[in-house]
JSON list of C-alpha atoms in Angstrom, two decimals:
[
{"chain": "U", "resi": 17, "resn": "MET", "atom": "CA", "xyz": [0.00, 0.00, 0.00]},
{"chain": "U", "resi": 18, "resn": "GLY", "atom": "CA", "xyz": [2.26, 2.76, -1.30]},
{"chain": "U", "resi": 19, "resn": "ILE", "atom": "CA", "xyz": [1.60, 6.47, -1.64]},
{"chain": "U", "resi": 20, "resn": "PRO", "atom": "CA", "xyz": [0.04, 6.18, -5.14]},
{"chain": "U", "resi": 21, "resn": "ASN", "atom": "CA", "xyz": [-2.54, 3.66, -3.88]},
{"chain": "U", "resi": 22, "resn": "ILE", "atom": "CA", "xyz": [-3.29, 5.80, -0.84]},
{"chain": "U", "resi": 23, "resn": "LEU", "atom": "CA", "xyz": [-3.91, 8.75, -3.18]},
{"chain": "U", "resi": 24, "resn": "SER", "atom": "CA", "xyz": [-6.29, 6.60, -5.25]},
{"chain": "U", "resi": 25, "resn": "ILE", "atom": "CA", "xyz": [-8.16, 5.62, -2.08]},
{"chain": "U", "resi": 26, "resn": "ILE", "atom": "CA", "xyz": [-8.37, 9.28, -1.08]},
{"chain": "U", "resi": 27, "resn": "ARG", "atom": "CA", "xyz": [-9.89, 9.97, -4.51]},
{"chain": "U", "resi": 28, "resn": "LEU", "atom": "CA", "xyz": [-12.46, 7.24, -3.93]},
{"chain": "U", "resi": 29, "resn": "LEU", "atom": "CA", "xyz": [-13.28, 8.71, -0.51]},
{"chain": "U", "resi": 30, "resn": "LEU", "atom": "CA", "xyz": [-13.71, 12.18, -2.03]},
{"chain": "U", "resi": 31, "resn": "ILE", "atom": "CA", "xyz": [-16.53, 10.93, -4.30]},
{"chain": "U", "resi": 32, "resn": "PRO", "atom": "CA", "xyz": [-19.29, 10.85, -1.65]},
{"chain": "U", "resi": 33, "resn": "VAL", "atom": "CA", "xyz": [-17.94, 14.05, -0.10]},
{"chain": "U", "resi": 34, "resn": "PHE", "atom": "CA", "xyz": [-18.14, 15.85, -3.45]},
{"chain": "U", "resi": 35, "resn": "SER", "atom": "CA", "xyz": [-21.63, 14.45, -4.10]},
{"chain": "U", "resi": 36, "resn": "ALA", "atom": "CA", "xyz": [-22.95, 15.54, -0.72]},
{"chain": "U", "resi": 37, "resn": "VAL", "atom": "CA", "xyz": [-21.52, 19.05, -0.97]},
{"chain": "U", "resi": 38, "resn": "TYR", "atom": "CA", "xyz": [-22.52, 19.64, -4.60]},
{"chain": "U", "resi": 39, "resn": "LEU", "atom": "CA", "xyz": [-26.02, 18.19, -4.40]},
{"chain": "U", "resi": 40, "resn": "THR", "atom": "CA", "xyz": [-26.89, 20.09, -1.23]},
{"chain": "U", "resi": 41, "resn": "ALA", "atom": "CA", "xyz": [-25.30, 23.39, -2.34]},
{"chain": "U", "resi": 42, "resn": "LYS", "atom": "CA", "xyz": [-27.79, 26.22, -2.55]},
{"chain": "U", "resi": 43, "resn": "ALA", "atom": "CA", "xyz": [-25.44, 29.19, -2.93]},
{"chain": "U", "resi": 44, "resn": "GLN", "atom": "CA", "xyz": [-21.80, 30.21, -2.99]},
{"chain": "U", "resi": 45, "resn": "PRO", "atom": "CA", "xyz": [-19.39, 29.33, -1.40]},
{"chain": "U", "resi": 46, "resn": "MET", "atom": "CA", "xyz": [-20.69, 25.73, -1.41]},
{"chain": "U", "resi": 47, "resn": "PHE", "atom": "CA", "xyz": [-20.27, 25.47, -5.18]},
{"chain": "U", "resi": 48, "resn": "TYR", "atom": "CA", "xyz": [-16.66, 26.66, -4.82]},
{"chain": "U", "resi": 49, "resn": "ILE", "atom": "CA", "xyz": [-16.11, 24.05, -2.13]},
{"chain": "U", "resi": 50, "resn": "SER", "atom": "CA", "xyz": [-17.50, 21.29, -4.37]},
{"chain": "U", "resi": 51, "resn": "ALA", "atom": "CA", "xyz": [-15.22, 22.47, -7.19]},
{"chain": "U", "resi": 52, "resn": "ALA", "atom": "CA", "xyz": [-12.25, 22.52, -4.78]},
{"chain": "U", "resi": 53, "resn": "ILE", "atom": "CA", "xyz": [-13.01, 18.93, -3.76]},
{"chain": "U", "resi": 54, "resn": "LEU", "atom": "CA", "xyz": [-13.09, 17.92, -7.42]},
{"chain": "U", "resi": 55, "resn": "LEU", "atom": "CA", "xyz": [-9.87, 19.85, -8.08]},
{"chain": "U", "resi": 56, "resn": "LEU", "atom": "CA", "xyz": [-8.22, 18.05, -5.15]},
{"chain": "U", "resi": 57, "resn": "SER", "atom": "CA", "xyz": [-9.36, 14.77, -6.69]},
{"chain": "U", "resi": 58, "resn": "GLY", "atom": "CA", "xyz": [-7.76, 15.74, -10.00]},
{"chain": "U", "resi": 59, "resn": "ILE", "atom": "CA", "xyz": [-4.53, 16.74, -8.30]},
{"chain": "U", "resi": 60, "resn": "THR", "atom": "CA", "xyz": [-4.34, 13.42, -6.44]},
{"chain": "U", "resi": 61, "resn": "ASP", "atom": "CA", "xyz": [-4.90, 11.68, -9.79]},
{"chain": "U", "resi": 62, "resn": "ILE", "atom": "CA", "xyz": [-1.94, 13.48, -11.33]},
{"chain": "U", "resi": 63, "resn": "LEU", "atom": "CA", "xyz": [0.24, 12.92, -8.26]},
{"chain": "U", "resi": 64, "resn": "ASP", "atom": "CA", "xyz": [-0.51, 9.22, -7.94]},
{"chain": "U", "resi": 65, "resn": "GLY", "atom": "CA", "xyz": [0.49, 8.55, -11.55]},
{"chain": "U", "resi": 66, "resn": "PHE", "atom": "CA", "xyz": [3.58, 10.73, -11.32]},
{"chain": "U", "resi": 67, "resn": "ILE", "atom": "CA", "xyz": [4.78, 9.17, -8.06]},
{"chain": "U", "resi": 68, "resn": "ALA", "atom": "CA", "xyz": [4.05, 5.62, -9.23]},
{"chain": "U", "resi": 69, "resn": "ARG", "atom": "CA", "xyz": [6.10, 6.04, -12.42]},
{"chain": "U", "resi": 70, "resn": "LYS", "atom": "CA", "xyz": [8.92, 8.21, -11.07]},
{"chain": "U", "resi": 71, "resn": "TYR", "atom": "CA", "xyz": [9.56, 6.10, -7.99]},
{"chain": "U", "resi": 72, "resn": "HIS", "atom": "CA", "xyz": [8.74, 2.72, -9.56]},
{"chain": "U", "resi": 73, "resn": "MET", "atom": "CA", "xyz": [5.74, 2.21, -7.29]},
{"chain": "U", "resi": 74, "resn": "VAL", "atom": "CA", "xyz": [3.45, 0.83, -9.98]},
{"chain": "U", "resi": 75, "resn": "SER", "atom": "CA", "xyz": [1.45, -2.08, -8.53]},
{"chain": "U", "resi": 76, "resn": "GLU", "atom": "CA", "xyz": [-1.29, -4.41, -9.63]},
{"chain": "U", "resi": 77, "resn": "LEU", "atom": "CA", "xyz": [-3.55, -2.85, -7.00]},
{"chain": "U", "resi": 78, "resn": "GLY", "atom": "CA", "xyz": [-2.74, 0.59, -8.38]},
{"chain": "U", "resi": 79, "resn": "LYS", "atom": "CA", "xyz": [-3.51, -0.54, -11.93]},
{"chain": "U", "resi": 80, "resn": "PHE", "atom": "CA", "xyz": [-6.98, -1.37, -10.64]},
{"chain": "U", "resi": 81, "resn": "LEU", "atom": "CA", "xyz": [-7.55, 1.47, -8.15]},
{"chain": "U", "resi": 82, "resn": "ASP", "atom": "CA", "xyz": [-6.42, 4.39, -10.33]},
{"chain": "U", "resi": 83, "resn": "PRO", "atom": "CA", "xyz": [-8.76, 3.81, -13.28]},
{"chain": "U", "resi": 84, "resn": "LEU", "atom": "CA", "xyz": [-11.55, 2.78, -10.90]},
{"chain": "U", "resi": 85, "resn": "ALA", "atom": "CA", "xyz": [-11.21, 6.08, -9.03]},
{"chain": "U", "resi": 86, "resn": "ASP", "atom": "CA", "xyz": [-11.09, 7.97, -12.35]},
{"chain": "U", "resi": 87, "resn": "LYS", "atom": "CA", "xyz": [-14.20, 6.35, -13.77]},
{"chain": "U", "resi": 88, "resn": "LEU", "atom": "CA", "xyz": [-16.21, 6.50, -10.55]},
{"chain": "U", "resi": 89, "resn": "THR", "atom": "CA", "xyz": [-15.31, 10.16, -10.07]},
{"chain": "U", "resi": 90, "resn": "GLN", "atom": "CA", "xyz": [-16.21, 11.06, -13.63]},
{"chain": "U", "resi": 91, "resn": "VAL", "atom": "CA", "xyz": [-19.50, 9.18, -13.65]},
{"chain": "U", "resi": 92, "resn": "THR", "atom": "CA", "xyz": [-20.45, 10.58, -10.23]},
{"chain": "U", "resi": 93, "resn": "VAL", "atom": "CA", "xyz": [-19.77, 14.14, -11.32]},
{"chain": "U", "resi": 94, "resn": "CYS", "atom": "CA", "xyz": [-21.64, 13.50, -14.55]},
{"chain": "U", "resi": 95, "resn": "VAL", "atom": "CA", "xyz": [-24.68, 12.18, -12.67]},
{"chain": "U", "resi": 96, "resn": "CYS", "atom": "CA", "xyz": [-24.55, 15.08, -10.20]},
{"chain": "U", "resi": 97, "resn": "LEU", "atom": "CA", "xyz": [-24.43, 17.54, -13.10]},
{"chain": "U", "resi": 98, "resn": "ALA", "atom": "CA", "xyz": [-27.28, 15.69, -14.83]},
{"chain": "U", "resi": 99, "resn": "ILE", "atom": "CA", "xyz": [-29.41, 16.19, -11.72]},
{"chain": "U", "resi": 100, "resn": "ARG", "atom": "CA", "xyz": [-28.96, 19.97, -12.06]},
{"chain": "U", "resi": 101, "resn": "TYR", "atom": "CA", "xyz": [-28.65, 20.25, -15.85]},
{"chain": "U", "resi": 102, "resn": "LYS", "atom": "CA", "xyz": [-30.61, 17.93, -18.13]},
{"chain": "U", "resi": 103, "resn": "PRO", "atom": "CA", "xyz": [-28.14, 18.05, -21.08]},
{"chain": "U", "resi": 104, "resn": "PHE", "atom": "CA", "xyz": [-25.71, 16.04, -18.94]},
{"chain": "U", "resi": 105, "resn": "ILE", "atom": "CA", "xyz": [-28.06, 13.05, -19.10]},
{"chain": "U", "resi": 106, "resn": "ALA", "atom": "CA", "xyz": [-26.86, 12.47, -22.68]},
{"chain": "U", "resi": 107, "resn": "LEU", "atom": "CA", "xyz": [-23.26, 12.65, -21.48]},
{"chain": "U", "resi": 108, "resn": "CYS", "atom": "CA", "xyz": [-23.99, 10.04, -18.81]},
{"chain": "U", "resi": 109, "resn": "VAL", "atom": "CA", "xyz": [-25.31, 7.71, -21.53]},
{"chain": "U", "resi": 110, "resn": "VAL", "atom": "CA", "xyz": [-22.20, 8.27, -23.71]},
{"chain": "U", "resi": 111, "resn": "PHE", "atom": "CA", "xyz": [-19.93, 7.75, -20.72]},
{"chain": "U", "resi": 112, "resn": "VAL", "atom": "CA", "xyz": [-21.62, 4.51, -19.63]},
{"chain": "U", "resi": 113, "resn": "LEU", "atom": "CA", "xyz": [-21.66, 3.10, -23.19]},
{"chain": "U", "resi": 114, "resn": "LYS", "atom": "CA", "xyz": [-17.97, 3.94, -23.67]},
{"chain": "U", "resi": 115, "resn": "GLU", "atom": "CA", "xyz": [-17.00, 2.36, -20.36]},
{"chain": "U", "resi": 116, "resn": "LEU", "atom": "CA", "xyz": [-19.10, -0.75, -21.05]},
{"chain": "U", "resi": 117, "resn": "ALA", "atom": "CA", "xyz": [-17.39, -1.17, -24.43]},
{"chain": "U", "resi": 118, "resn": "MET", "atom": "CA", "xyz": [-13.98, -0.73, -22.79]},
{"chain": "U", "resi": 119, "resn": "LEU", "atom": "CA", "xyz": [-14.90, -3.21, -20.06]},
{"chain": "U", "resi": 120, "resn": "ILE", "atom": "CA", "xyz": [-16.09, -5.80, -22.55]},
{"chain": "U", "resi": 121, "resn": "GLY", "atom": "CA", "xyz": [-12.94, -5.31, -24.64]},
{"chain": "U", "resi": 122, "resn": "GLY", "atom": "CA", "xyz": [-10.79, -5.69, -21.54]},
{"chain": "U", "resi": 123, "resn": "MET", "atom": "CA", "xyz": [-12.61, -8.88, -20.55]},
{"chain": "U", "resi": 124, "resn": "ILE", "atom": "CA", "xyz": [-12.08, -10.31, -24.04]},
{"chain": "U", "resi": 125, "resn": "LEU", "atom": "CA", "xyz": [-8.37, -9.55, -23.79]},
{"chain": "U", "resi": 126, "resn": "LEU", "atom": "CA", "xyz": [-8.18, -11.15, -20.35]},
{"chain": "U", "resi": 127, "resn": "LYS", "atom": "CA", "xyz": [-9.88, -14.26, -21.71]},
{"chain": "U", "resi": 128, "resn": "LYS", "atom": "CA", "xyz": [-7.08, -14.41, -24.32]},
{"chain": "U", "resi": 129, "resn": "ASN", "atom": "CA", "xyz": [-4.48, -13.90, -21.55]},
{"chain": "U", "resi": 130, "resn": "ARG", "atom": "CA", "xyz": [-3.71, -10.44, -22.88]},
{"chain": "U", "resi": 131, "resn": "SER", "atom": "CA", "xyz": [-4.24, -7.03, -21.38]},
{"chain": "U", "resi": 132, "resn": "MET", "atom": "CA", "xyz": [-4.52, -3.42, -22.39]},
{"chain": "U", "resi": 133, "resn": "THR", "atom": "CA", "xyz": [-1.33, -1.49, -21.97]},
{"chain": "U", "resi": 134, "resn": "GLN", "atom": "CA", "xyz": [-1.10, 1.50, -19.68]},
{"chain": "U", "resi": 135, "resn": "ALA", "atom": "CA", "xyz": [-3.02, 4.69, -20.34]},
{"chain": "U", "resi": 136, "resn": "HIS", "atom": "CA", "xyz": [-2.03, 6.60, -23.45]},
{"chain": "U", "resi": 137, "resn": "TRP", "atom": "CA", "xyz": [-1.73, 10.35, -24.04]},
{"chain": "U", "resi": 138, "resn": "PHE", "atom": "CA", "xyz": [-5.20, 10.58, -25.55]},
{"chain": "U", "resi": 139, "resn": "GLY", "atom": "CA", "xyz": [-6.84, 9.02, -22.51]},
{"chain": "U", "resi": 140, "resn": "LYS", "atom": "CA", "xyz": [-4.90, 11.30, -20.19]},
{"chain": "U", "resi": 141, "resn": "MET", "atom": "CA", "xyz": [-5.73, 14.33, -22.32]},
{"chain": "U", "resi": 142, "resn": "ALA", "atom": "CA", "xyz": [-9.44, 13.49, -22.23]},
{"chain": "U", "resi": 143, "resn": "THR", "atom": "CA", "xyz": [-9.32, 13.08, -18.45]},
{"chain": "U", "resi": 144, "resn": "VAL", "atom": "CA", "xyz": [-7.60, 16.46, -17.97]},
{"chain": "U", "resi": 145, "resn": "ILE", "atom": "CA", "xyz": [-10.10, 18.26, -20.22]},
{"chain": "U", "resi": 146, "resn": "ILE", "atom": "CA", "xyz": [-13.03, 16.56, -18.50]},
{"chain": "U", "resi": 147, "resn": "TYR", "atom": "CA", "xyz": [-11.73, 17.55, -15.06]},
{"chain": "U", "resi": 148, "resn": "ILE", "atom": "CA", "xyz": [-11.14, 21.17, -16.12]},
{"chain": "U", "resi": 149, "resn": "ILE", "atom": "CA", "xyz": [-14.65, 21.53, -17.52]},
{"chain": "U", "resi": 150, "resn": "MET", "atom": "CA", "xyz": [-16.30, 19.74, -14.62]},
{"chain": "U", "resi": 151, "resn": "VAL", "atom": "CA", "xyz": [-14.42, 21.82, -12.03]},
{"chain": "U", "resi": 152, "resn": "ALA", "atom": "CA", "xyz": [-15.40, 25.01, -13.87]},
{"chain": "U", "resi": 153, "resn": "ILE", "atom": "CA", "xyz": [-19.06, 24.01, -14.01]},
{"chain": "U", "resi": 154, "resn": "THR", "atom": "CA", "xyz": [-19.33, 22.75, -10.44]},
{"chain": "U", "resi": 155, "resn": "ALA", "atom": "CA", "xyz": [-17.89, 26.06, -9.22]},
{"chain": "U", "resi": 156, "resn": "GLN", "atom": "CA", "xyz": [-20.89, 27.90, -10.68]},
{"chain": "U", "resi": 157, "resn": "GLU", "atom": "CA", "xyz": [-24.13, 28.38, -8.85]},
{"chain": "U", "resi": 158, "resn": "THR", "atom": "CA", "xyz": [-25.90, 28.06, -12.19]},
{"chain": "U", "resi": 159, "resn": "ILE", "atom": "CA", "xyz": [-25.02, 27.82, -15.86]},
{"chain": "U", "resi": 160, "resn": "SER", "atom": "CA", "xyz": [-27.12, 28.44, -18.93]},
{"chain": "U", "resi": 161, "resn": "ASN", "atom": "CA", "xyz": [-28.58, 25.61, -20.96]},
{"chain": "U", "resi": 162, "resn": "GLN", "atom": "CA", "xyz": [-26.30, 26.62, -23.86]},
{"chain": "U", "resi": 163, "resn": "THR", "atom": "CA", "xyz": [-23.23, 26.36, -21.62]},
{"chain": "U", "resi": 164, "resn": "ALA", "atom": "CA", "xyz": [-24.38, 22.93, -20.42]},
{"chain": "U", "resi": 165, "resn": "ILE", "atom": "CA", "xyz": [-24.87, 21.76, -24.01]},
{"chain": "U", "resi": 166, "resn": "ALA", "atom": "CA", "xyz": [-21.46, 23.11, -25.03]},
{"chain": "U", "resi": 167, "resn": "ALA", "atom": "CA", "xyz": [-19.81, 21.35, -22.08]},
{"chain": "U", "resi": 168, "resn": "VAL", "atom": "CA", "xyz": [-21.59, 18.10, -22.92]},
{"chain": "U", "resi": 169, "resn": "CYS", "atom": "CA", "xyz": [-20.44, 18.37, -26.54]},
{"chain": "U", "resi": 170, "resn": "VAL", "atom": "CA", "xyz": [-16.79, 19.04, -25.64]},
{"chain": "U", "resi": 171, "resn": "ILE", "atom": "CA", "xyz": [-16.64, 16.31, -22.98]},
{"chain": "U", "resi": 172, "resn": "GLY", "atom": "CA", "xyz": [-18.53, 13.88, -25.24]},
{"chain": "U", "resi": 173, "resn": "ALA", "atom": "CA", "xyz": [-16.10, 14.61, -28.09]},
{"chain": "U", "resi": 174, "resn": "CYS", "atom": "CA", "xyz": [-13.15, 13.95, -25.74]},
{"chain": "U", "resi": 175, "resn": "LEU", "atom": "CA", "xyz": [-14.67, 10.65, -24.62]},
{"chain": "U", "resi": 176, "resn": "LEU", "atom": "CA", "xyz": [-15.38, 9.55, -28.19]},
{"chain": "U", "resi": 177, "resn": "PHE", "atom": "CA", "xyz": [-11.94, 10.64, -29.41]},
{"chain": "U", "resi": 178, "resn": "SER", "atom": "CA", "xyz": [-10.24, 8.70, -26.62]},
{"chain": "U", "resi": 179, "resn": "PHE", "atom": "CA", "xyz": [-12.43, 5.65, -27.30]},
{"chain": "U", "resi": 180, "resn": "CYS", "atom": "CA", "xyz": [-11.67, 5.72, -31.04]},
{"chain": "U", "resi": 181, "resn": "MET", "atom": "CA", "xyz": [-7.94, 6.09, -30.36]},
{"chain": "U", "resi": 182, "resn": "TYR", "atom": "CA", "xyz": [-8.01, 3.03, -28.09]},
{"chain": "U", "resi": 183, "resn": "ILE", "atom": "CA", "xyz": [-9.57, 0.83, -30.78]},
{"chain": "U", "resi": 184, "resn": "PRO", "atom": "CA", "xyz": [-6.27, 0.28, -32.69]},
{"chain": "U", "resi": 185, "resn": "VAL", "atom": "CA", "xyz": [-4.49, -0.34, -29.37]},
{"chain": "U", "resi": 186, "resn": "TYR", "atom": "CA", "xyz": [-7.11, -2.95, -28.51]},
{"chain": "U", "resi": 187, "resn": "LEU", "atom": "CA", "xyz": [-6.87, -4.58, -31.95]},
{"chain": "U", "resi": 188, "resn": "LYS", "atom": "CA", "xyz": [-3.07, -4.70, -31.76]},
{"chain": "U", "resi": 189, "resn": "ASN", "atom": "CA", "xyz": [-3.21, -6.31, -28.29]},
{"chain": "U", "resi": 190, "resn": "SER", "atom": "CA", "xyz": [-5.88, -8.80, -29.31]},
{"chain": "U", "resi": 191, "resn": "HIS", "atom": "CA", "xyz": [-3.87, -10.08, -32.29]},
{"chain": "U", "resi": 192, "resn": "LYS", "atom": "CA", "xyz": [-0.47, -10.49, -30.62]}
]
């Protein structure tokens, strides 16, 4: 249980804290606090990956915890935003479908005794953009419907881009 895994666990523990603060927020500064919690989650995500690679602390547990914390955080924030802003419902659907496809692909690779390689730049880029947009939105007491739609489109495009970029990686790994 090294520092990177502890940071992933902290990220998992921040999920219900974020949800409670954001969903019960009625006015500032509670929205700023929810955004700060999400920002802290993003920072721990960056730190855990950096520390794990730099200090050779990559572990099998970390390979499970880190993406789990990422996905659970993203889906939780997406659902919380969908509760306040209806356009985010579509993003929740895209997110769930993408993750189901990735999960099924990963299970197929495991069945063949193969695995996906580590995260690639496009997955990391999508995660950073998603965090930036979600932090910016959760910091606001309210956003317009047009802003919500624009955010959904940008985040959805990032998710789809990342998914499409992983397809050749998956195909390469499945035919080794």
